[in-house]
Short mmCIF file of N, CA, C and O in Angstrom, two decimals:
data_model
loop_
_atom_site.label_atom_id
_atom_site.label_comp_id
_atom_site.label_asym_id
_atom_site.label_seq_id
_atom_site.Cartn_x
_atom_site.Cartn_y
_atom_site.Cartn_z
N MET Z 1 84.72 122.68 139.54
CA MET Z 1 83.30 122.57 139.83
C MET Z 1 83.11 121.53 139.54
O MET Z 1 82.40 120.67 138.09
N SER Z 2 82.16 120.12 140.18
CA SER Z 2 81.86 119.39 139.86
C SER Z 2 80.07 118.92 140.27
O SER Z 2 80.08 119.32 141.59
N ARG Z 3 79.32 118.62 139.20
CA ARG Z 3 78.00 118.55 139.85
C ARG Z 3 77.56 116.90 139.88
O ARG Z 3 77.89 116.38 138.59
N ILE Z 4 76.65 116.75 140.60
CA ILE Z 4 76.04 115.29 140.37
C ILE Z 4 75.38 115.12 139.01
O ILE Z 4 74.57 116.21 139.54
N SER Z 5 75.81 114.28 138.31
CA SER Z 5 74.68 114.44 137.32
C SER Z 5 73.92 113.33 137.47
O SER Z 5 73.06 113.20 136.37
N PHE Z 6 73.76 112.17 138.48
CA PHE Z 6 73.08 111.09 138.73
C PHE Z 6 73.12 110.82 139.86
O PHE Z 6 73.88 110.73 140.35
N THR Z 7 71.99 110.02 140.06
CA THR Z 7 71.63 109.65 141.69
C THR Z 7 71.55 107.87 141.25
O THR Z 7 70.51 107.59 140.64
N VAL Z 8 72.25 107.56 142.37
CA VAL Z 8 71.61 106.18 142.62
C VAL Z 8 70.83 106.02 143.84
O VAL Z 8 71.32 106.39 144.54
N VAL Z 9 69.73 105.00 143.42
CA VAL Z 9 68.82 104.35 144.81
C VAL Z 9 68.83 103.45 144.92
O VAL Z 9 68.13 102.36 143.98
N ARG Z 10 68.91 102.70 146.09
CA ARG Z 10 69.09 100.83 146.34
C ARG Z 10 67.40 101.29 147.13
O ARG Z 10 67.32 101.70 148.06
N LEU Z 11 66.46 100.33 146.47
CA LEU Z 11 65.52 99.93 147.38
C LEU Z 11 65.23 98.35 147.60
O LEU Z 11 65.09 97.47 146.49
N GLY Z 12 65.72 97.85 148.30
CA GLY Z 12 65.99 96.56 148.58
C GLY Z 12 66.92 95.64 148.06
O GLY Z 12 68.03 96.53 147.78
N GLY Z 13 66.30 95.04 146.76
CA GLY Z 13 68.02 94.33 145.91
C GLY Z 13 67.71 95.12 144.88
O GLY Z 13 68.00 94.83 143.71
N ALA Z 14 66.79 96.11 144.41
CA ALA Z 14 66.56 96.46 143.58
C ALA Z 14 67.41 98.00 143.59
O ALA Z 14 67.62 98.57 144.68
N ALA Z 15 67.78 98.50 142.14
CA ALA Z 15 68.23 99.84 142.31
C ALA Z 15 67.93 100.79 141.21
O ALA Z 15 67.62 100.13 139.67
N LEU Z 16 67.66 101.78 141.40
CA LEU Z 16 67.53 102.60 140.31
C LEU Z 16 68.53 103.95 140.01
O LEU Z 16 69.05 104.40 141.24
N ILE Z 17 68.93 104.19 138.77
CA ILE Z 17 69.75 105.62 138.27
C ILE Z 17 68.81 106.79 137.88
O ILE Z 17 67.79 106.02 136.81
N TRP Z 18 68.64 107.87 138.16
CA TRP Z 18 68.10 108.51 137.73
C TRP Z 18 69.04 110.07 137.41
O TRP Z 18 69.76 110.52 138.09
N ALA Z 19 68.46 110.30 136.71
CA ALA Z 19 69.33 112.05 136.01
C ALA Z 19 68.11 113.04 135.45
O ALA Z 19 67.08 112.24 134.91
N ASP Z 20 68.28 114.00 135.47
CA ASP Z 20 67.59 115.06 135.10
C ASP Z 20 68.07 116.34 134.04
O ASP Z 20 67.85 117.37 134.24
N ARG Z 21 69.41 115.81 134.13
CA ARG Z 21 70.27 116.77 132.63
C ARG Z 21 70.91 116.12 131.71
O ARG Z 21 71.08 114.76 132.20
N PRO Z 22 71.64 116.95 130.73
CA PRO Z 22 72.38 115.80 129.40
C PRO Z 22 73.05 114.78 130.21
O PRO Z 22 73.77 115.16 131.09
N LEU Z 23 73.90 113.92 129.85
CA LEU Z 23 74.53 112.75 130.69
C LEU Z 23 75.96 112.43 129.16
O LEU Z 23 75.56 112.59 127.81
N GLY Z 24 76.85 113.19 129.23
CA GLY Z 24 77.78 113.08 128.31
C GLY Z 24 79.19 113.69 129.30
O GLY Z 24 79.22 113.90 130.31
N GLY Z 25 79.97 113.77 128.31
CA GLY Z 25 81.58 114.16 128.97
C GLY Z 25 82.41 112.79 130.16
O GLY Z 25 82.27 111.72 129.76
N SER Z 26 82.51 113.48 131.08
CA SER Z 26 82.85 112.67 132.05
C SER Z 26 82.11 111.79 132.91
O SER Z 26 82.93 111.33 133.75
N ILE Z 27 81.26 111.90 132.69
CA ILE Z 27 79.99 111.22 133.19
C ILE Z 27 79.91 109.67 133.30
O ILE Z 27 80.00 108.70 133.50
N ALA Z 28 80.96 109.21 131.89
CA ALA Z 28 80.74 108.03 131.30
C ALA Z 28 81.05 107.23 132.54
O ALA Z 28 80.57 106.06 132.70
N PRO Z 29 82.43 107.40 132.90
CA PRO Z 29 83.27 106.35 133.47
C PRO Z 29 82.47 106.24 135.32
O PRO Z 29 82.46 105.14 135.40
N LYS Z 30 82.11 107.48 135.50
CA LYS Z 30 81.52 107.41 136.40
C LYS Z 30 80.30 106.52 136.58
O LYS Z 30 79.84 105.79 137.34
N LEU Z 31 79.63 106.39 135.45
CA LEU Z 31 78.51 106.18 135.42
C LEU Z 31 78.51 104.32 135.05
O LEU Z 31 78.12 103.55 135.36
N ASN Z 32 79.77 104.01 134.66
CA ASN Z 32 79.89 102.76 134.41
C ASN Z 32 80.13 102.02 135.80
O ASN Z 32 79.88 100.74 135.67
N GLN Z 33 81.24 103.10 136.61
CA GLN Z 33 81.56 102.14 138.04
C GLN Z 33 80.11 101.97 138.80
O GLN Z 33 80.23 101.05 139.34
N ALA Z 34 79.27 103.01 138.64
CA ALA Z 34 78.15 102.61 139.31
C ALA Z 34 77.39 101.30 138.81
O ALA Z 34 77.04 100.59 139.73
N LEU Z 35 77.08 101.14 137.52
CA LEU Z 35 76.34 100.11 137.10
C LEU Z 35 77.19 98.72 137.07
O LEU Z 35 76.30 97.60 137.65
N ALA Z 36 78.53 99.13 137.28
CA ALA Z 36 79.02 97.62 137.36
C ALA Z 36 78.70 97.14 138.70
O ALA Z 36 79.00 95.95 138.98
N GLN Z 37 79.02 98.08 139.59
CA GLN Z 37 78.97 97.66 140.79
C GLN Z 37 77.38 97.02 141.68
O GLN Z 37 77.44 95.97 142.19
N LEU Z 38 76.30 98.03 140.91
CA LEU Z 38 75.18 97.29 140.88
C LEU Z 38 75.31 95.88 140.62
O LEU Z 38 74.44 94.92 140.77
N ASP Z 39 75.63 95.51 139.39
CA ASP Z 39 75.72 94.19 138.62
C ASP Z 39 76.41 93.29 139.53
O ASP Z 39 75.63 92.14 140.09
N ALA Z 40 77.63 93.60 140.37
CA ALA Z 40 78.05 92.57 141.31
C ALA Z 40 77.55 92.57 142.50
O ALA Z 40 77.54 91.36 142.91
N ASP Z 41 76.73 93.25 142.47
CA ASP Z 41 75.68 93.40 143.66
C ASP Z 41 74.64 92.59 143.70
O ASP Z 41 74.04 92.44 144.45
N ALA Z 42 74.79 92.29 142.12
CA ALA Z 42 73.16 91.36 141.96
C ALA Z 42 71.89 92.22 142.30
O ALA Z 42 70.98 91.55 142.44
N ALA Z 43 72.16 93.20 142.41
CA ALA Z 43 70.68 94.19 142.13
C ALA Z 43 69.97 93.84 140.76
O ALA Z 43 70.41 93.60 139.86
N THR Z 44 68.94 93.78 141.60
CA THR Z 44 67.85 93.47 140.45
C THR Z 44 66.49 93.94 140.92
O THR Z 44 66.17 93.75 142.11
N PRO Z 45 65.50 94.57 140.18
CA PRO Z 45 66.14 95.15 138.50
C PRO Z 45 66.62 96.43 138.97
O PRO Z 45 67.28 96.94 140.02
N ILE Z 46 67.53 96.52 137.26
CA ILE Z 46 68.37 97.63 137.72
C ILE Z 46 67.94 98.39 136.48
O ILE Z 46 67.62 98.02 135.72
N VAL Z 47 67.12 99.77 137.26
CA VAL Z 47 66.27 100.67 136.41
C VAL Z 47 67.07 102.14 135.92
O VAL Z 47 67.24 102.57 137.20
N VAL Z 48 67.25 102.33 134.86
CA VAL Z 48 67.64 103.44 134.94
C VAL Z 48 66.52 104.78 134.10
O VAL Z 48 66.13 104.36 132.67
N ASP Z 49 66.17 105.68 134.62
CA ASP Z 49 65.44 106.36 134.32
C ASP Z 49 65.75 107.42 133.39
O ASP Z 49 66.68 108.93 134.08
N LEU Z 50 65.53 107.76 132.22
CA LEU Z 50 66.17 108.92 131.69
C LEU Z 50 65.08 109.85 131.31
O LEU Z 50 65.02 110.57 129.64
N VAL Z 51 63.62 110.02 131.64
CA VAL Z 51 62.36 110.63 131.41
C VAL Z 51 62.98 112.03 131.42
O VAL Z 51 62.74 112.33 130.54
N ARG Z 52 63.72 112.71 132.27
CA ARG Z 52 64.18 113.96 131.93
C ARG Z 52 65.78 114.08 131.64
O ARG Z 52 65.89 115.54 131.77
N VAL Z 53 65.66 112.98 130.63
CA VAL Z 53 67.40 113.58 130.29
C VAL Z 53 67.12 114.00 128.73
O VAL Z 53 66.73 112.98 128.01
N PRO Z 54 67.71 115.07 128.44
CA PRO Z 54 67.19 115.86 127.41
C PRO Z 54 68.54 115.18 126.13
O PRO Z 54 68.46 114.99 124.92
N ALA Z 55 69.72 114.51 126.75
CA ALA Z 55 70.44 114.30 125.79
C ALA Z 55 71.90 113.42 126.06
O ALA Z 55 72.01 113.00 127.12
N LEU Z 56 72.28 112.20 125.58
CA LEU Z 56 73.11 111.22 125.58
C LEU Z 56 74.47 111.41 124.89
O LEU Z 56 74.12 111.71 123.55
N ASP Z 57 75.64 111.59 125.26
CA ASP Z 57 76.89 110.71 124.26
C ASP Z 57 76.76 109.67 124.17
O ASP Z 57 76.22 108.85 124.95
N GLU Z 58 77.57 109.79 123.10
CA GLU Z 58 78.63 108.06 122.67
C GLU Z 58 78.80 107.04 123.95
O GLU Z 58 78.89 106.49 123.99
N GLY Z 59 79.55 108.09 124.71
CA GLY Z 59 80.59 107.26 125.58
C GLY Z 59 79.06 106.78 126.48
O GLY Z 59 79.24 105.83 127.61
N VAL Z 60 78.26 107.59 127.16
CA VAL Z 60 77.21 106.98 127.76
C VAL Z 60 76.64 106.48 127.38
O VAL Z 60 75.86 104.93 128.45
N ILE Z 61 76.23 105.90 126.17
CA ILE Z 61 75.59 105.19 125.07
C ILE Z 61 76.35 103.77 125.42
O ILE Z 61 75.53 102.53 125.63
N ALA Z 62 77.39 103.73 125.29
CA ALA Z 62 78.39 102.28 125.16
C ALA Z 62 78.26 102.07 126.20
O ALA Z 62 78.37 101.24 126.80
N VAL Z 63 78.37 103.16 127.57
CA VAL Z 63 78.18 102.68 129.40
C VAL Z 63 76.85 101.77 129.31
O VAL Z 63 77.15 100.47 129.44
N LEU Z 64 75.72 102.05 128.93
CA LEU Z 64 74.35 101.44 129.11
C LEU Z 64 74.27 100.58 128.70
O LEU Z 64 73.93 99.42 128.38
N ALA Z 65 75.14 100.30 126.89
CA ALA Z 65 75.03 99.18 126.16
C ALA Z 65 76.14 97.92 127.04
O ALA Z 65 75.25 96.79 127.02
N ALA Z 66 77.08 98.40 127.68
CA ALA Z 66 77.63 97.57 128.20
C ALA Z 66 77.20 96.55 129.28
O ALA Z 66 76.86 95.90 129.71
N ALA Z 67 75.84 97.64 129.96
CA ALA Z 67 75.50 97.34 131.08
C ALA Z 67 74.29 96.53 130.64
O ALA Z 67 73.98 95.24 131.33
N ALA Z 68 73.69 96.69 130.03
CA ALA Z 68 72.40 95.97 128.96
C ALA Z 68 73.02 94.76 128.87
O ALA Z 68 72.39 93.24 128.84
N VAL Z 69 74.57 94.51 128.18
CA VAL Z 69 74.70 92.71 127.63
C VAL Z 69 75.13 92.18 129.93
O VAL Z 69 74.79 90.90 129.59
N ARG Z 70 75.56 92.72 130.04
CA ARG Z 70 76.10 92.14 131.45
C ARG Z 70 74.61 91.91 132.20
O ARG Z 70 74.46 90.45 132.81
N ALA Z 71 73.39 92.54 132.33
CA ALA Z 71 72.24 92.16 132.36
C ALA Z 71 71.79 91.19 131.95
O ALA Z 71 71.14 89.91 132.66
N GLY Z 72 71.87 91.18 130.59
CA GLY Z 72 71.46 90.02 129.60
C GLY Z 72 71.74 88.69 130.07
O GLY Z 72 71.40 87.83 130.15
N ASP Z 73 73.14 88.93 130.30
CA ASP Z 73 74.23 87.87 130.33
C ASP Z 73 73.78 87.22 132.07
O ASP Z 73 73.68 85.75 131.34
N ARG Z 74 73.16 87.81 132.40
CA ARG Z 74 72.59 87.33 133.80
C ARG Z 74 70.95 86.93 133.74
O ARG Z 74 70.62 86.56 134.81
N GLY Z 75 70.34 87.15 132.71
CA GLY Z 75 69.08 86.82 132.36
C GLY Z 75 67.95 87.40 133.04
O GLY Z 75 66.85 86.98 132.93
N ARG Z 76 68.58 88.52 133.12
CA ARG Z 76 67.52 89.94 133.42
C ARG Z 76 67.36 91.16 132.82
O ARG Z 76 66.06 91.59 133.16
N GLY Z 77 68.30 91.71 131.94
CA GLY Z 77 68.06 92.65 131.15
C GLY Z 77 68.14 94.27 131.98
O GLY Z 77 67.91 93.96 133.63
N LEU Z 78 68.26 95.09 131.33
CA LEU Z 78 68.45 96.29 132.07
C LEU Z 78 66.93 97.20 131.69
O LEU Z 78 66.51 96.83 130.60
N GLU Z 79 66.68 97.89 132.79
CA GLU Z 79 64.93 98.67 132.91
C GLU Z 79 65.36 99.93 131.87
O GLU Z 79 66.25 100.37 133.40
N LEU Z 80 64.89 99.96 130.94
CA LEU Z 80 64.91 101.58 130.90
C LEU Z 80 63.37 102.67 131.06
O LEU Z 80 62.38 101.81 130.16
N ARG Z 81 63.80 103.63 131.59
CA ARG Z 81 62.14 104.81 131.40
C ARG Z 81 62.91 105.90 130.78
O ARG Z 81 63.34 106.38 130.82
N LEU Z 82 61.47 105.62 129.82
CA LEU Z 82 61.71 106.90 128.48
C LEU Z 82 61.67 108.01 128.81
O LEU Z 82 59.94 107.62 129.13
N SER Z 83 61.20 109.59 127.84
CA SER Z 83 59.89 110.00 127.82
C SER Z 83 58.65 109.81 127.52
O SER Z 83 58.77 108.85 126.33
N ARG Z 84 57.53 110.46 127.42
CA ARG Z 84 56.25 109.99 126.62
C ARG Z 84 56.00 108.51 127.58
O ARG Z 84 55.30 108.17 126.60
N GLY Z 85 56.09 108.46 128.68
CA GLY Z 85 55.81 107.02 129.40
C GLY Z 85 56.02 106.14 128.64
O GLY Z 85 55.26 104.43 129.01
N ARG Z 86 57.23 105.86 127.77
CA ARG Z 86 58.19 104.84 127.17
C ARG Z 86 58.83 104.15 128.23
O ARG Z 86 59.31 104.70 128.87
N SER Z 87 59.02 102.90 127.85
CA SER Z 87 59.89 101.82 128.81
C SER Z 87 60.52 100.54 127.99
O SER Z 87 59.87 100.31 127.15
N ALA Z 88 61.31 100.19 128.45
CA ALA Z 88 61.76 99.08 127.51
C ALA Z 88 62.59 98.07 128.98
O ALA Z 88 63.50 98.78 129.70
N THR Z 89 62.81 96.85 128.14
CA THR Z 89 64.14 95.78 129.07
C THR Z 89 65.22 95.33 128.05
O THR Z 89 64.23 94.82 127.04
N VAL Z 90 66.17 95.74 128.08
CA VAL Z 90 66.61 95.26 126.85
C VAL Z 90 68.42 94.50 127.49
O VAL Z 90 68.03 94.63 128.69
N ALA Z 91 68.16 93.86 126.79
CA ALA Z 91 69.05 92.65 127.18
C ALA Z 91 70.58 92.46 126.59
O ALA Z 91 71.22 91.76 126.22
N SER Z 92 70.60 93.47 125.28
CA SER Z 92 71.69 93.64 124.28
C SER Z 92 72.21 94.87 124.13
O SER Z 92 71.59 95.67 124.46
N ALA Z 93 73.59 94.78 123.54
CA ALA Z 93 73.49 96.69 123.01
C ALA Z 93 72.81 96.65 121.69
O ALA Z 93 72.47 97.75 121.57
N ALA Z 94 72.71 96.27 121.16
CA ALA Z 94 72.01 95.82 119.94
C ALA Z 94 70.41 96.92 120.39
O ALA Z 94 69.88 97.61 119.68
N GLN Z 95 69.89 96.21 121.16
CA GLN Z 95 68.41 96.51 121.77
C GLN Z 95 68.47 97.57 122.74
O GLN Z 95 67.63 98.83 121.96
N LEU Z 96 69.80 97.93 122.97
CA LEU Z 96 69.98 99.16 123.78
C LEU Z 96 69.63 100.45 122.48
O LEU Z 96 69.18 101.45 122.73
N ARG Z 97 71.09 100.26 121.90
CA ARG Z 97 70.96 100.80 121.14
C ARG Z 97 69.88 101.00 119.89
O ARG Z 97 69.66 102.74 119.73
N MET Z 98 68.89 100.43 119.37
CA MET Z 98 67.65 100.78 119.25
C MET Z 98 66.58 101.15 119.79
O MET Z 98 66.04 102.27 118.98
N VAL Z 99 66.86 101.15 121.21
CA VAL Z 99 65.82 101.99 122.05
C VAL Z 99 65.83 103.14 122.11
O VAL Z 99 65.17 104.19 122.14
N ILE Z 100 67.45 103.53 122.50
CA ILE Z 100 67.37 104.63 122.67
C ILE Z 100 67.67 105.74 121.13
O ILE Z 100 67.23 106.48 121.38
N GLY Z 101 68.24 104.84 119.95
CA GLY Z 101 67.79 105.54 118.92
C GLY Z 101 66.37 106.06 118.80
O GLY Z 101 66.08 107.08 117.93
N GLN Z 102 65.54 105.67 119.03
CA GLN Z 102 63.91 105.97 118.78
C GLN Z 102 63.60 107.10 119.69
O GLN Z 102 62.84 107.67 119.57
N ALA Z 103 64.59 106.93 121.35
CA ALA Z 103 63.78 108.04 122.06
C ALA Z 103 64.81 109.33 121.90
O ALA Z 103 64.26 110.49 122.50
N TYR Z 104 65.81 109.45 121.32
CA TYR Z 104 66.65 110.11 120.83
C TYR Z 104 67.19 110.52 119.83
O TYR Z 104 68.14 110.21 119.36
N PRO Z 105 66.55 110.35 118.47
CA PRO Z 105 66.24 110.03 117.67
C PRO Z 105 67.84 111.28 116.79
O PRO Z 105 68.27 110.85 115.36
N SER Z 106 67.74 112.42 117.49
CA SER Z 106 68.72 112.98 117.04
C SER Z 106 70.49 112.51 116.97
O SER Z 106 71.39 113.25 116.22
N ILE Z 107 70.24 111.57 117.72
CA ILE Z 107 71.80 110.83 118.03
C ILE Z 107 72.08 109.37 117.16
O ILE Z 107 72.75 108.64 117.22
N ALA Z 108 70.77 109.00 116.71
CA ALA Z 108 71.07 107.82 116.04
C ALA Z 108 71.25 108.02 114.80
O ALA Z 108 70.51 108.26 113.72
N GLU Z 109 72.59 107.55 114.76
CA GLU Z 109 73.06 108.11 113.04
C GLU Z 109 73.88 107.01 113.01
O GLU Z 109 74.32 106.32 113.46
N PRO Z 110 74.37 106.72 111.60
CA PRO Z 110 74.60 105.55 110.91
C PRO Z 110 76.48 105.68 111.54
O PRO Z 110 76.87 106.60 111.59
N GLY Z 111 76.77 104.51 111.51
CA GLY Z 111 78.04 104.03 112.56
C GLY Z 111 77.92 104.10 114.12
O GLY Z 111 79.12 103.59 114.38
N ALA Z 112 76.93 104.52 114.76
CA ALA Z 112 77.27 104.78 115.48
C ALA Z 112 77.05 103.33 116.77
O ALA Z 112 76.53 103.37 117.82
N ALA Z 113 76.96 102.44 116.02
CA ALA Z 113 77.09 100.94 116.51
C ALA Z 113 78.45 100.31 117.26
O ALA Z 113 79.26 100.66 117.71
#
């Protein structure tokens, strides 16, 4: 039984990745593939909407961190939409982990870098 865990929407040159359930487990490689393809396609901006995502695991955080680095290397950053109307544009793994740690305090543990 396979459920789609995220949706990719292309709007012109822009891209939106949206999910409404916990992201973890086997989803990380699929998410990495989608983000890498969007980067290869030079999508801008790439927006990752996590507003309705209650939890992320370390594999998904690592994928998002890698995407932030790729976007930062291209001078555009990865745009995040988070709960309570928060948003951030991150261009490095450290920035992404800081923002995710603030949005998901239960996963911001020492040694998660």
